[in-house]
C-alpha cells in the first residue's frame, strides 16, 4: 500500500484484501467491553474538515480514540479558508505542531494530495468533492463481504446521482477490482461522460438495475442539484428512481440494501426499505469505525508497537 | 555606421526561397546584404547554426497594466527575447482592458522603455471585454494595435459578433476569436471526458469550442470578414477550419505547444500548472491538431503565454486560475517534439512561427531581405538542455514542462540590428 489513501484507483486487489482482513480484526475490538487498544499511543492525528460532515467525522474520531491516538480537530468552511490563510499555510501551521497523520475532507477534488505534498505525512482522504471517498468504499466493501462472504461475481446496482457522487466513483474501483459486476443507474444527465470505460454497465431503468441484484446501493440525491437543471423536478425523479418494495422484489431474495447516508427519506429510498430486514445501512456505520481503525493501523500503526512500549 | 556581419550560417527563409550557407551583413539596424563571403570589421561566426527570420509570438498575455505581480511588459518581453522571439502580440485582457487609445499607447510606451523585442498590442473588440458594446476599434488601431480580440472571454452575443466582424472590415487585420461557449463550459475545470469523470472535476466539453467556431464561421461568411482562431484544441475545430479554408474563406488558426504535447491525463496529479483554457484535451485531438499543422489548416504556433504568481497556483485545483507560462518553452519544445519528430519540417515551423503570424498581423516580419529591419532568430539544433522554471525570465513559473529535456533552441537573436546572446 502507498503511504496515504487518496483514492481507490491506486489500490491493488491485494491491498483491498488486506484492508478487509484487517477490518475484521478491528471490528472485534469494537465489540469488546473495553473498546480500546494502545496501538497508536503517542501518535497525533489531525481531523481536518473543510466541509461539513457528521458521521464520517465521528467515525474517524471514534476510530482514533479506540486506538489511543491523540486528536486535533480543525474545521473551517471552504470560503473562510479561501479568504484567509491558504490551504498550504494552514497545513504548514498544523504540521509545525507535530502531526503524524491527516484526515482531510474538502469540497475541492485533489485536496488530499495537496495536503500530503505540504505535510509530508500520511493522509487519509475523507472525501474530496465529487472525486473520491475511499474510506466509504472500503467500509461498503467490508459490509458486503461480511454478508456475502465474497465479492467476485456479485451484481451491485448503484442508483441515483452518479455525476456528483464520490461514493459511486470510489465504489466502482473497489468493486470492479474485486470482480463484482457493477451496474450504474440514474437519469442520463446524472451519468458522467465515458464512465462505462471503467468496466461498468449503465442503465437508465431502475427495474433493469435491480433485477437479480445482490446489492442495491442508493445514493443521496442532493436537493440543490435540481436547480442546476440536471433534471426537471424532484417529483419526476422520485417516480423514476426511488427504491421501494416493488423494485427490491426484483432483486435476489438475499439482496442487501445500502446507503452511505445521510438519507433523504422518501426521495431516493422509502423508509420501509431503509428499515427493512434486508437493509444494512446501520451496519455500514458500525463497520465504518472498524475499517477506519484498520486504515489507521495500516498507515500509522505497523511498527509502532515496539516504540510504544 | 554600425555594422554587424553574421558569417557561415545556414540562412533559412522560406518566404524568400533562401536555404543555403550565406553571410548576412547588417548595417544601422537594417539588412544590407545577403551573400557569400562578405567581410566587415565586426563579425560573428555562426557555423552550424541556422539564421531564420525573427520569430513572432502572436498570442501572449503580458498582464500590464493591472496585474504587474504576474508579469510586466519588461519581464514578459525579456522572457520573449530569451525564448527566441523578436516580436510579440499581447492580448487586451489587462486592467484596465486595452479597449481605448490610452491603454494601447501606454503598452507601446512601456515597451519602448523595456526595449527587448518589438511589441504589437491587440485591442479589445468590446468595451471592457464584456461582449456588450463595441470598443472604439478605429481609435485603437490608430493608436497602434495590430488586431482586435476579446481573448480570455468569448463574445456570446451572435449579434455583437456579427457587428464586430462587419465593422472590422474597414481594417486589414483579422478579429482573433477565443471560441468558447461560456454557458456550456461554465465552472468547468478540465476537458470533459473520462479524466474529468475520474477526478470529479467539472468538464468543459469540446463542443463548447466547436459550436462557437461553427457560429463564427457562418457569421464571418455572411458579412465577408476575416477571423483568426486562437488556440484551437479540438478535432472538430480543426475540421471546421479546414472545411472553411477549402471554401476559400479568409480564416486562419493557431495552436499552442501544450495542446500539441499534453493530454488531460496530465491533470491526474492535480498539478495546477496543467489548468489552462482551452483545457488539455485527448490523444485524438492531438492527432487532429498535428494533421492540421501538416496540411496547413493550422498556420500558426503561438504560446498563449499566461503567467501567474506562485500564490495564484498554490491552491486547490478548482481555485487556480487558467494559464501556462509558455513563451520560454515554445521554441525548444517544438524543435524537439514537433520538428525533430517529423510532424512538420523546419521550414514549415518557420512559416508557422514567423512568416504566417507576420502576414496575419500585417507586420514587417517573416522575411530576410535587404532593406528590411534586421530581426532574426538563430537556432542551434544540436544544443541540448532541460527546461527549468527557476531559470525563466518571466515572472510566471507556472509550467507543466519543468524538467523536460530538449534538443535544439534559439541561441542568438537580432532585434532591430542588435545582437542578443540567449542563455
XYZ file of C-alpha atoms in Angstrom:
732
model
C 0.000 0.000 0.000
C 1.088 3.551 -0.586
C 1.725 5.723 2.436
C -1.505 7.693 2.004
C -5.032 6.820 0.978
C -6.199 9.341 -1.628
C -8.465 7.164 -3.738
C -9.246 3.541 -4.545
C -7.842 3.743 -8.071
C -4.310 3.192 -6.765
C -5.126 0.185 -4.579
C -4.452 -3.340 -5.805
C -6.667 -6.321 -5.151
C -4.089 -7.460 -2.569
C -4.366 -4.096 -0.810
C -8.147 -4.422 -0.726
C -7.971 -7.942 0.675
C -5.503 -6.822 3.330
C -7.829 -3.988 4.357
C -10.804 -6.389 4.535
C -8.897 -8.840 6.717
C -7.582 -6.082 8.976
C -11.052 -4.523 9.301
C -12.381 -7.863 10.522
C -9.784 -7.912 13.304
C -10.619 -4.373 14.392
C -14.330 -4.992 14.285
C -13.825 -7.484 17.043
C -12.275 -4.751 19.222
C -15.391 -2.614 18.838
C -17.431 -5.471 20.241
C -15.347 -5.785 23.422
C -16.465 -4.437 26.762
C -13.378 -2.165 26.878
C -13.203 -0.839 23.343
C -9.653 0.395 23.374
C -6.189 -0.743 22.266
C -2.874 1.094 22.755
C -1.741 0.727 19.126
C -1.445 4.450 18.343
C -0.318 5.677 21.735
C 1.859 8.764 21.255
C 0.629 9.394 17.719
C -1.242 12.538 16.796
C -3.970 12.565 14.179
C -5.459 15.748 12.787
C -9.042 15.646 11.579
C -9.017 18.462 9.063
C -12.559 19.056 7.874
C -13.134 21.895 5.430
C -16.601 20.649 4.571
C -19.481 19.693 6.806
C -19.683 16.117 7.935
C -21.215 14.388 10.906
C -20.972 10.660 10.523
C -17.623 10.475 8.747
C -16.033 12.764 11.265
C -17.435 10.973 14.299
C -16.438 7.659 12.806
C -12.824 8.772 12.321
C -12.789 10.322 15.769
C -14.009 7.139 17.448
C -11.584 5.029 15.444
C -8.659 7.205 16.526
C -9.756 7.232 20.171
C -10.225 3.471 20.276
C -6.623 3.162 19.132
C -5.349 5.610 21.793
C -4.180 8.292 19.358
C -4.214 11.970 20.292
C -6.626 14.001 18.207
C -6.815 17.520 16.892
C -9.947 18.759 15.255
C -9.720 21.538 12.730
C -12.814 22.742 10.962
C -13.356 25.646 8.654
C -15.612 26.459 5.801
C -14.103 26.411 2.358
C -14.997 30.049 1.907
C -13.266 31.221 5.061
C -10.169 29.257 4.129
C -10.230 30.841 0.720
C -10.471 34.339 2.127
C -7.860 33.955 4.808
C -4.961 31.581 5.098
C -4.323 29.268 2.175
C -4.662 25.508 2.495
C -0.872 25.265 2.205
C -0.221 27.657 5.061
C -2.870 26.125 7.296
C -1.384 22.663 6.839
C 2.142 24.005 7.437
C 0.997 25.625 10.667
C -0.606 22.452 11.953
C 2.413 20.405 10.864
C 4.718 22.682 12.819
C 2.971 21.479 15.973
C 3.688 17.866 15.127
C 1.055 15.702 13.463
C 1.559 12.109 12.326
C -1.431 11.714 10.047
C -4.047 13.940 8.461
C -7.623 13.027 7.717
C -8.969 15.570 5.285
C -12.382 16.388 3.929
C -12.630 19.197 1.420
C -15.009 20.180 -1.355
C -12.157 20.510 -3.875
C -11.015 17.388 -5.764
C -7.336 16.623 -5.248
C -7.100 18.352 -1.857
C -5.779 15.302 -0.040
C -2.857 15.115 -2.474
C -2.090 18.772 -1.832
C -2.115 18.183 1.905
C 0.279 15.265 1.519
C 2.629 17.362 -0.631
C 2.738 20.071 2.002
C 2.658 17.922 5.152
C 4.818 15.016 4.044
C 2.980 12.664 6.431
C 0.306 10.072 5.582
C -3.064 11.477 4.610
C -6.446 9.782 4.511
C -8.940 11.313 2.135
C -12.299 11.586 3.881
C -13.977 12.916 0.744
C -12.666 15.488 -1.745
C -15.559 16.952 -3.662
C -17.004 14.580 -6.234
C -13.619 12.887 -6.698
C -13.203 10.169 -4.093
C -14.374 8.874 -0.735
C -12.168 5.834 -0.328
C -12.987 5.001 3.305
C -16.698 4.877 2.455
C -15.994 2.485 -0.408
C -13.847 0.313 1.857
C -16.465 0.122 4.592
C -19.049 -0.673 1.913
C -16.822 -3.431 0.571
C -16.326 -4.762 4.090
C -20.072 -4.719 4.739
C -20.845 -6.540 1.505
C -18.104 -9.060 2.208
C -19.430 -9.798 5.693
C -22.829 -10.618 4.238
C -21.897 -12.375 1.032
C -18.531 -13.934 2.020
C -17.271 -12.961 -1.427
C -17.274 -10.040 -3.854
C -16.413 -11.789 -7.118
C -19.428 -12.274 -9.358
C -21.891 -10.228 -7.280
C -24.237 -7.879 -9.088
C -24.124 -4.475 -7.414
C -26.587 -1.803 -8.545
C -25.566 1.774 -7.684
C -28.576 4.038 -8.104
C -29.005 7.797 -8.167
C -26.857 10.847 -8.797
C -23.697 9.224 -10.101
C -22.445 12.510 -11.581
C -21.829 14.250 -8.262
C -21.058 11.141 -6.223
C -17.605 10.479 -4.816
C -19.097 7.407 -3.155
C -20.036 5.949 -6.529
C -16.642 6.719 -8.061
C -14.744 5.042 -5.233
C -17.103 2.057 -5.094
C -16.728 1.461 -8.820
C -12.987 0.944 -8.400
C -13.133 -1.269 -5.307
C -15.987 -3.434 -6.580
C -14.715 -3.943 -10.129
C -11.205 -4.639 -8.880
C -12.622 -7.382 -6.656
C -14.553 -8.865 -9.564
C -18.093 -7.635 -8.948
C -20.438 -6.708 -11.761
C -21.363 -3.042 -11.264
C -24.484 -1.529 -12.792
C -24.927 2.225 -12.565
C -28.409 3.629 -12.790
C -29.730 7.162 -12.932
C -31.079 9.690 -15.402
C -28.686 10.244 -18.358
C -27.879 13.785 -17.168
C -26.544 12.382 -13.887
C -24.299 9.754 -15.508
C -20.848 11.281 -16.106
C -19.230 11.048 -19.541
C -17.353 7.912 -20.558
C -17.846 6.216 -17.183
C -18.581 2.912 -18.949
C -14.852 2.853 -19.798
C -14.287 1.874 -16.164
C -15.833 -1.508 -16.867
C -19.313 -0.834 -15.528
C -22.738 -1.114 -17.147
C -25.037 1.855 -17.371
C -28.817 1.699 -17.447
C -31.485 4.360 -17.111
C -34.048 1.811 -15.936
C -34.108 1.180 -12.232
C -36.010 -2.074 -12.741
C -33.241 -3.259 -15.024
C -30.627 -2.320 -12.438
C -32.423 -4.050 -9.554
C -33.177 -7.236 -11.454
C -31.334 -10.144 -9.758
C -29.083 -7.709 -7.872
C -27.106 -8.973 -4.870
C -26.629 -5.445 -3.585
C -28.683 -2.288 -4.117
C -26.730 0.802 -3.185
C -28.755 4.025 -3.080
C -27.017 7.381 -3.335
C -28.047 10.605 -1.691
C -29.878 12.931 -4.061
C -28.723 16.408 -3.246
C -31.722 18.651 -3.423
C -29.756 21.631 -4.671
C -28.839 19.725 -7.850
C -32.291 20.259 -9.218
C -31.624 23.975 -9.514
C -28.667 23.326 -11.799
C -31.067 21.957 -14.390
C -29.753 18.423 -14.332
C -33.274 17.020 -14.074
C -36.752 18.556 -14.269
C -38.197 18.044 -10.800
C -37.827 16.048 -7.617
C -41.311 14.690 -8.249
C -40.265 13.176 -11.552
C -37.006 11.889 -10.081
C -38.851 10.111 -7.278
C -41.237 8.475 -9.719
C -38.375 7.140 -11.784
C -35.689 6.230 -9.279
C -36.922 5.869 -5.705
C -36.249 2.448 -4.237
C -39.438 0.832 -2.941
C -40.726 -2.692 -2.200
C -41.629 -3.376 -5.810
C -38.149 -2.619 -7.031
C -36.477 -4.556 -4.223
C -38.664 -7.549 -5.099
C -36.932 -7.718 -8.494
C -33.599 -8.370 -6.814
C -32.327 -11.644 -5.406
C -34.058 -12.873 -2.229
C -30.946 -12.236 -0.154
C -30.299 -8.759 -1.582
C -28.842 -6.204 0.809
C -29.830 -2.539 0.698
C -27.129 0.058 1.320
C -26.977 3.827 1.622
C -23.925 5.939 2.514
C -26.032 8.476 4.387
C -27.255 10.978 5.121
C -30.563 9.736 3.739
C -33.331 11.808 2.235
C -36.093 9.508 3.360
C -38.825 9.396 0.768
C -36.601 10.713 -2.009
C -34.099 8.074 -3.059
C -35.496 5.397 -0.751
C -38.771 4.846 1.078
C -38.470 4.486 4.883
C -39.959 0.969 4.805
C -36.974 -0.151 2.761
C -34.424 1.818 4.741
C -35.557 -0.063 7.883
C -36.305 -3.326 6.103
C -34.674 -6.532 7.345
C -32.625 -6.558 4.142
C -31.219 -3.113 4.898
C -27.634 -2.936 6.219
C -27.493 0.836 6.471
C -26.783 0.985 10.218
C -24.277 -1.810 9.939
C -22.379 0.254 7.374
C -21.952 2.891 10.062
C -20.715 0.324 12.593
C -18.294 -1.163 10.085
C -17.021 2.304 9.228
C -15.310 2.560 12.595
C -13.610 -0.816 12.167
C -12.460 -0.032 8.629
C -11.040 3.315 9.705
C -9.241 1.683 12.624
C -7.780 -0.798 10.147
C -6.578 2.041 7.927
C -5.031 3.919 10.839
C -3.255 0.713 11.764
C -2.009 0.028 8.226
C -0.829 3.598 7.570
C 0.448 4.524 11.020
C 0.347 1.672 13.475
C 2.551 -1.001 11.945
C 5.893 -0.744 13.677
C 4.505 1.474 16.415
C 4.008 -1.398 18.859
C 7.704 -1.684 19.769
C 8.249 2.030 20.211
C 5.105 2.459 22.245
C 6.125 0.043 24.948
C 27.500 53.350 -39.399
C 27.372 50.344 -37.098
C 27.890 47.102 -38.972
C 27.390 43.515 -37.877
C 28.298 40.547 -40.023
C 26.898 37.083 -39.406
C 29.166 34.577 -41.091
C 28.899 30.961 -42.221
C 25.347 30.297 -41.025
C 22.679 28.339 -42.830
C 20.246 31.096 -43.759
C 16.754 29.680 -43.914
C 13.982 31.991 -45.047
C 11.142 30.009 -46.586
C 9.223 33.122 -47.670
C 12.233 34.315 -49.688
C 13.175 30.903 -51.038
C 16.546 31.017 -49.252
C 18.156 27.928 -47.743
C 21.934 27.939 -48.055
C 25.148 28.806 -46.276
C 25.432 32.584 -46.526
C 26.673 35.664 -44.684
C 24.292 38.386 -43.576
C 25.520 41.949 -43.281
C 23.548 44.251 -41.027
C 24.056 47.971 -41.118
C 22.307 50.530 -38.899
C 19.662 48.085 -37.853
C 18.805 47.015 -41.397
C 19.833 44.080 -43.503
C 22.251 45.410 -46.099
C 23.371 42.344 -47.948
C 22.943 38.584 -48.006
C 25.685 36.872 -49.939
C 28.646 34.544 -49.856
C 31.965 35.616 -48.367
C 31.093 39.067 -47.118
C 33.511 40.893 -44.825
C 33.244 43.596 -42.178
C 35.126 44.855 -39.118
C 32.830 43.238 -36.598
C 31.751 39.708 -37.456
C 30.448 36.683 -35.645
C 30.952 33.147 -36.837
C 27.731 31.178 -36.772
C 28.873 27.938 -38.354
C 26.471 25.125 -37.678
C 23.673 27.486 -36.724
C 20.551 28.435 -38.619
C 19.567 32.033 -39.209
C 15.793 32.406 -39.537
C 13.505 35.377 -39.947
C 12.692 36.742 -36.481
C 10.150 34.668 -34.590
C 6.783 36.204 -33.759
C 4.568 35.021 -30.914
C 1.177 36.371 -31.833
C -0.556 35.357 -28.614
C 0.838 36.384 -25.234
C -0.519 37.907 -22.051
C 1.847 40.458 -20.549
C -0.509 41.397 -17.678
C 0.446 45.083 -17.625
C -1.346 47.314 -16.815
C -3.135 45.908 -13.799
C -1.582 42.569 -12.926
C 2.073 43.528 -12.552
C 2.565 40.903 -9.851
C 2.068 38.234 -12.545
C 4.135 39.860 -15.293
C 5.151 43.251 -16.600
C 5.875 44.372 -20.108
C 9.535 44.483 -19.053
C 9.699 40.916 -17.714
C 7.375 39.469 -20.345
C 9.235 40.914 -23.317
C 12.577 39.952 -21.758
C 11.241 36.395 -21.440
C 10.105 36.616 -25.077
C 13.567 37.598 -26.178
C 15.190 34.768 -24.262
C 12.604 32.416 -25.686
C 13.859 33.283 -29.176
C 11.224 35.792 -30.214
C 11.790 39.130 -31.866
C 8.191 40.300 -31.713
C 5.079 39.506 -29.705
C 1.440 40.490 -29.867
C -0.124 40.961 -26.448
C -3.750 40.376 -25.606
C -6.105 43.005 -24.293
C -7.305 41.430 -21.041
C -5.388 43.791 -18.801
C -6.848 46.074 -16.149
C -7.970 48.424 -17.498
C -8.756 46.455 -20.638
C -6.964 47.670 -23.772
C -10.277 48.916 -25.136
C -9.122 52.515 -25.585
C -6.353 54.587 -27.112
C -4.735 55.498 -23.788
C -4.144 51.922 -22.690
C -2.829 50.848 -26.089
C -0.439 53.808 -26.133
C 0.650 53.059 -22.570
C 1.536 49.493 -23.564
C 3.547 50.731 -26.540
C 5.352 53.282 -24.355
C 6.193 50.729 -21.699
C 7.744 48.548 -24.361
C 9.823 51.406 -25.694
C 11.317 51.697 -22.231
C 11.858 47.938 -21.935
C 13.282 47.614 -25.406
C 13.790 43.861 -25.631
C 11.515 42.908 -28.552
C 9.037 44.566 -30.845
C 5.579 44.625 -29.313
C 2.240 44.769 -31.107
C -0.724 45.306 -28.807
C -4.031 43.703 -29.606
C -7.004 45.856 -28.701
C -10.270 44.528 -27.376
C -13.337 44.109 -29.543
C -15.880 45.180 -26.954
C -15.787 47.694 -24.127
C -14.275 46.078 -21.057
C -14.366 42.768 -22.956
C -17.913 42.454 -21.734
C -19.237 41.383 -25.115
C -21.961 44.038 -24.990
C -20.832 47.147 -26.886
C -18.130 47.648 -29.492
C -14.966 49.367 -28.299
C -13.650 52.342 -30.289
C -11.953 49.997 -32.696
C -10.736 52.587 -35.205
C -9.139 54.636 -32.431
C -7.483 51.508 -31.033
C -5.992 50.712 -34.435
C -4.913 54.326 -34.832
C -3.079 54.080 -31.504
C -1.049 51.183 -32.886
C -2.979 47.976 -32.248
C -2.204 45.171 -34.680
C -5.517 43.338 -34.369
C -8.540 43.073 -32.101
C -9.632 40.308 -29.786
C -11.623 39.683 -26.624
C -9.325 36.721 -25.923
C -9.848 35.252 -22.497
C -13.540 35.783 -22.984
C -15.884 34.813 -25.755
C -18.344 37.209 -27.341
C -21.502 35.304 -26.533
C -23.950 37.530 -28.394
C -24.089 36.485 -32.024
C -25.441 39.932 -32.829
C -22.434 41.732 -31.268
C -20.109 39.283 -33.002
C -21.772 39.937 -36.329
C -21.403 43.712 -35.885
C -17.781 43.397 -34.735
C -16.863 41.296 -37.763
C -18.704 43.671 -40.025
C -17.086 46.800 -38.524
C -13.637 45.235 -38.686
C -13.930 45.030 -42.484
C -12.598 48.604 -42.595
C -9.240 47.396 -41.345
C -6.716 44.944 -42.751
C -6.370 42.798 -39.598
C -8.487 39.849 -38.552
C -10.655 39.562 -35.482
C -8.966 36.999 -33.224
C -11.555 34.652 -31.712
C -11.428 32.874 -28.371
C -14.015 30.213 -29.145
C -15.778 29.042 -26.007
C -19.481 28.835 -25.334
C -19.326 30.182 -21.801
C -22.669 28.674 -20.809
C -21.655 25.209 -21.961
C -18.260 25.430 -20.252
C -19.483 27.172 -17.095
C -17.437 26.380 -13.969
C -15.528 23.787 -15.973
C -12.005 22.927 -14.894
C -10.679 20.442 -17.442
C -11.693 18.691 -20.652
C -14.905 16.739 -20.250
C -14.288 13.030 -20.677
C -13.021 10.013 -18.815
C -10.460 12.031 -16.839
C -12.958 14.654 -15.645
C -15.272 11.798 -14.666
C -12.498 10.076 -12.713
C -11.304 13.188 -10.951
C -14.734 14.607 -10.206
C -13.766 17.901 -11.818
C -16.413 19.733 -13.842
C -15.757 19.206 -17.519
C -15.586 21.653 -20.396
C -16.859 19.779 -23.433
C -15.042 20.166 -26.719
C -18.397 21.170 -28.136
C -18.145 24.457 -26.206
C -15.316 25.365 -28.568
C -16.767 23.760 -31.685
C -20.160 25.452 -31.591
C -18.592 28.926 -31.449
C -16.171 28.136 -34.277
C -19.116 26.957 -36.372
C -21.214 30.005 -35.441
C -18.441 32.491 -36.134
C -17.583 30.926 -39.489
C -21.192 31.385 -40.552
C -21.241 34.989 -39.344
C -17.910 35.729 -40.987
C -19.154 34.356 -44.293
C -22.345 36.386 -44.034
C -20.576 39.718 -43.528
C -17.466 38.902 -45.617
C -14.985 39.443 -42.837
C -11.826 37.709 -41.564
C -11.143 35.586 -38.474
C -8.083 34.154 -36.802
C -8.970 31.436 -34.308
C -6.774 31.471 -31.216
C -5.615 28.237 -29.554
C -7.515 25.541 -31.458
C -7.742 22.482 -29.241
C -10.316 20.103 -30.702
C -10.502 17.632 -33.557
C -13.778 19.083 -34.798
C -12.408 22.626 -34.579
C -9.628 21.660 -36.980
C -12.167 20.072 -39.331
C -14.372 23.168 -39.321
C -11.447 25.453 -40.130
C -10.262 23.056 -42.837
C -13.705 23.000 -44.472
C -13.911 26.805 -44.360
C -10.472 27.205 -45.910
C -11.443 24.768 -48.677
C -14.303 27.112 -49.484
C -11.719 29.883 -49.792
C -12.798 31.795 -46.694
C -10.168 34.124 -45.171
C -9.706 32.214 -41.934
C -6.557 31.230 -40.101
C -5.866 29.396 -36.863
C -3.204 28.781 -34.271
C -2.272 26.007 -31.870
C -0.237 26.101 -28.665
C 2.589 23.746 -27.653
C 0.680 22.490 -24.626
C -2.277 21.426 -26.738
C 0.131 19.556 -29.026
C 2.100 17.830 -26.266
C -0.182 17.167 -23.304
C -3.487 15.425 -22.750
C -5.951 15.667 -19.898
C -4.305 12.667 -18.245
C -1.643 15.163 -17.095
C -4.295 16.551 -14.732
C -4.418 13.291 -12.760
C -1.680 14.629 -10.494
C -3.904 17.661 -9.763
C -0.930 19.880 -10.695
C -2.494 23.326 -11.091
C 0.052 24.099 -13.831
C -1.978 21.822 -16.077
C -5.021 24.079 -15.697
C -5.380 26.029 -18.906
C -8.147 27.304 -21.124
C -8.960 25.740 -23.542
C -8.205 22.684 -21.429
C -5.768 19.934 -22.315
C -7.730 17.512 -24.497
C -7.117 13.933 -25.659
C -4.809 11.994 -27.966
C -7.435 12.068 -30.699
C -7.399 15.875 -30.604
C -3.595 15.996 -30.628
C -3.545 13.813 -33.741
C -6.025 16.131 -35.450
C -4.032 19.232 -34.457
C -0.848 17.659 -35.844
C -2.670 16.786 -39.066
C -3.863 20.404 -39.194
C -0.272 21.595 -38.854
C 0.822 19.227 -41.632
C -1.844 20.080 -44.158
C -1.707 23.830 -43.500
C -5.093 24.181 -41.810
C -3.272 25.422 -38.705
C -0.931 28.154 -39.892
C 0.429 29.447 -36.604
C 2.065 28.132 -33.448
C 1.714 30.569 -30.544
C 2.375 30.224 -26.833
C -0.730 31.760 -25.254
C 1.826 32.774 -22.605
C -0.276 33.232 -19.457
C 1.928 33.909 -16.441
C 0.614 33.661 -12.881
C 2.232 34.072 -9.495
C 3.232 31.154 -7.313
C 0.444 32.073 -4.882
C -2.140 32.110 -7.687
C -1.375 28.488 -8.495
C -0.522 27.249 -4.972
C -4.074 26.255 -4.150
C -6.757 23.680 -4.757
C -7.237 22.856 -8.461
C -10.706 24.377 -8.645
C -9.478 27.705 -7.268
C -6.433 28.045 -9.530
C -6.526 30.440 -12.484
C -6.169 29.144 -16.037
C -2.879 29.577 -17.850
C 0.604 28.332 -18.658
C 3.750 30.442 -18.778
C 4.876 29.306 -22.201
C 6.958 31.864 -24.026
C 10.314 30.451 -22.949
C 9.482 26.833 -23.695
C 7.760 27.064 -27.090
C 10.818 27.017 -29.358
C 12.775 24.196 -27.652
C 9.652 22.059 -27.191
C 8.534 22.479 -30.785
C 12.010 21.883 -32.238
C 12.423 18.735 -30.166
C 8.944 17.265 -30.253
C 7.317 18.552 -33.425
C 10.134 19.315 -35.882
C 12.664 16.611 -34.895
C 9.823 14.075 -34.630
C 8.876 14.877 -38.203
C 5.378 16.293 -37.667
C 6.421 19.349 -39.703
C 9.701 20.319 -41.353
C 11.919 23.126 -40.111
C 10.903 25.471 -42.969
C 7.246 24.740 -42.146
C 7.934 25.529 -38.493
C 9.462 28.865 -39.510
C 6.360 29.607 -41.531
C 4.181 28.958 -38.507
C 6.280 30.938 -36.059
C 7.331 33.852 -38.240
C 6.042 34.106 -41.795
C 2.365 33.375 -41.180
C 1.835 35.373 -37.979
C 3.581 38.347 -39.634
C 1.289 38.064 -42.637
C -1.840 37.693 -40.497
C -0.939 40.709 -38.334
C 0.396 42.766 -41.285
C 3.701 43.402 -39.575
C 7.109 43.627 -41.331
C 8.476 40.294 -40.115
C 8.898 36.877 -41.678
C 11.488 37.773 -44.295
C 15.249 38.108 -44.636
C 15.616 40.692 -47.341
C 17.996 43.604 -47.950
C 16.498 46.885 -46.807
C 14.378 45.272 -44.092
C 14.788 45.862 -40.408
C 17.158 43.170 -39.156
C 15.031 40.860 -36.997
C 16.469 37.371 -36.934
C 16.306 34.289 -34.758
C 19.325 31.985 -34.746
C 18.764 28.316 -33.948
C 21.167 25.643 -32.833
C 19.559 22.248 -33.350
C 22.362 20.360 -31.614
C 22.337 22.022 -28.202
C 20.564 20.027 -25.504
C 19.108 21.193 -22.255
C 16.441 20.824 -19.605
C 13.555 23.184 -19.001
C 13.916 24.729 -15.573
C 11.182 27.092 -14.439
C 13.517 28.655 -11.873
C 15.586 29.942 -14.790
C 12.645 31.626 -16.510
C 12.920 35.342 -17.158
C 9.145 35.544 -16.929
C 7.666 36.188 -13.513
C 5.333 33.282 -14.177
C 6.885 29.931 -13.323
C 3.618 28.118 -13.971
C 4.698 25.496 -16.461
C 3.859 21.798 -16.665
C 7.083 21.301 -18.665
C 9.532 21.790 -15.789
C 12.216 19.119 -16.062
C 11.522 18.214 -19.696
C 14.612 17.639 -21.808
C 15.021 19.096 -25.260
C 17.437 19.270 -28.127
C 17.531 22.483 -30.135
C 16.761 26.047 -29.153
C 17.288 29.659 -30.132
C 20.830 30.718 -29.216
C 21.005 34.246 -30.666
C 18.635 36.810 -31.947
C 18.987 40.055 -33.782
C 16.356 42.637 -32.954
C 16.368 45.879 -34.927
C 20.009 45.159 -35.723
C 21.070 44.457 -32.143
C 22.671 41.071 -31.474
C 21.498 39.198 -28.371
C 23.097 36.081 -26.961
C 20.357 33.952 -25.450
C 21.418 31.998 -22.417
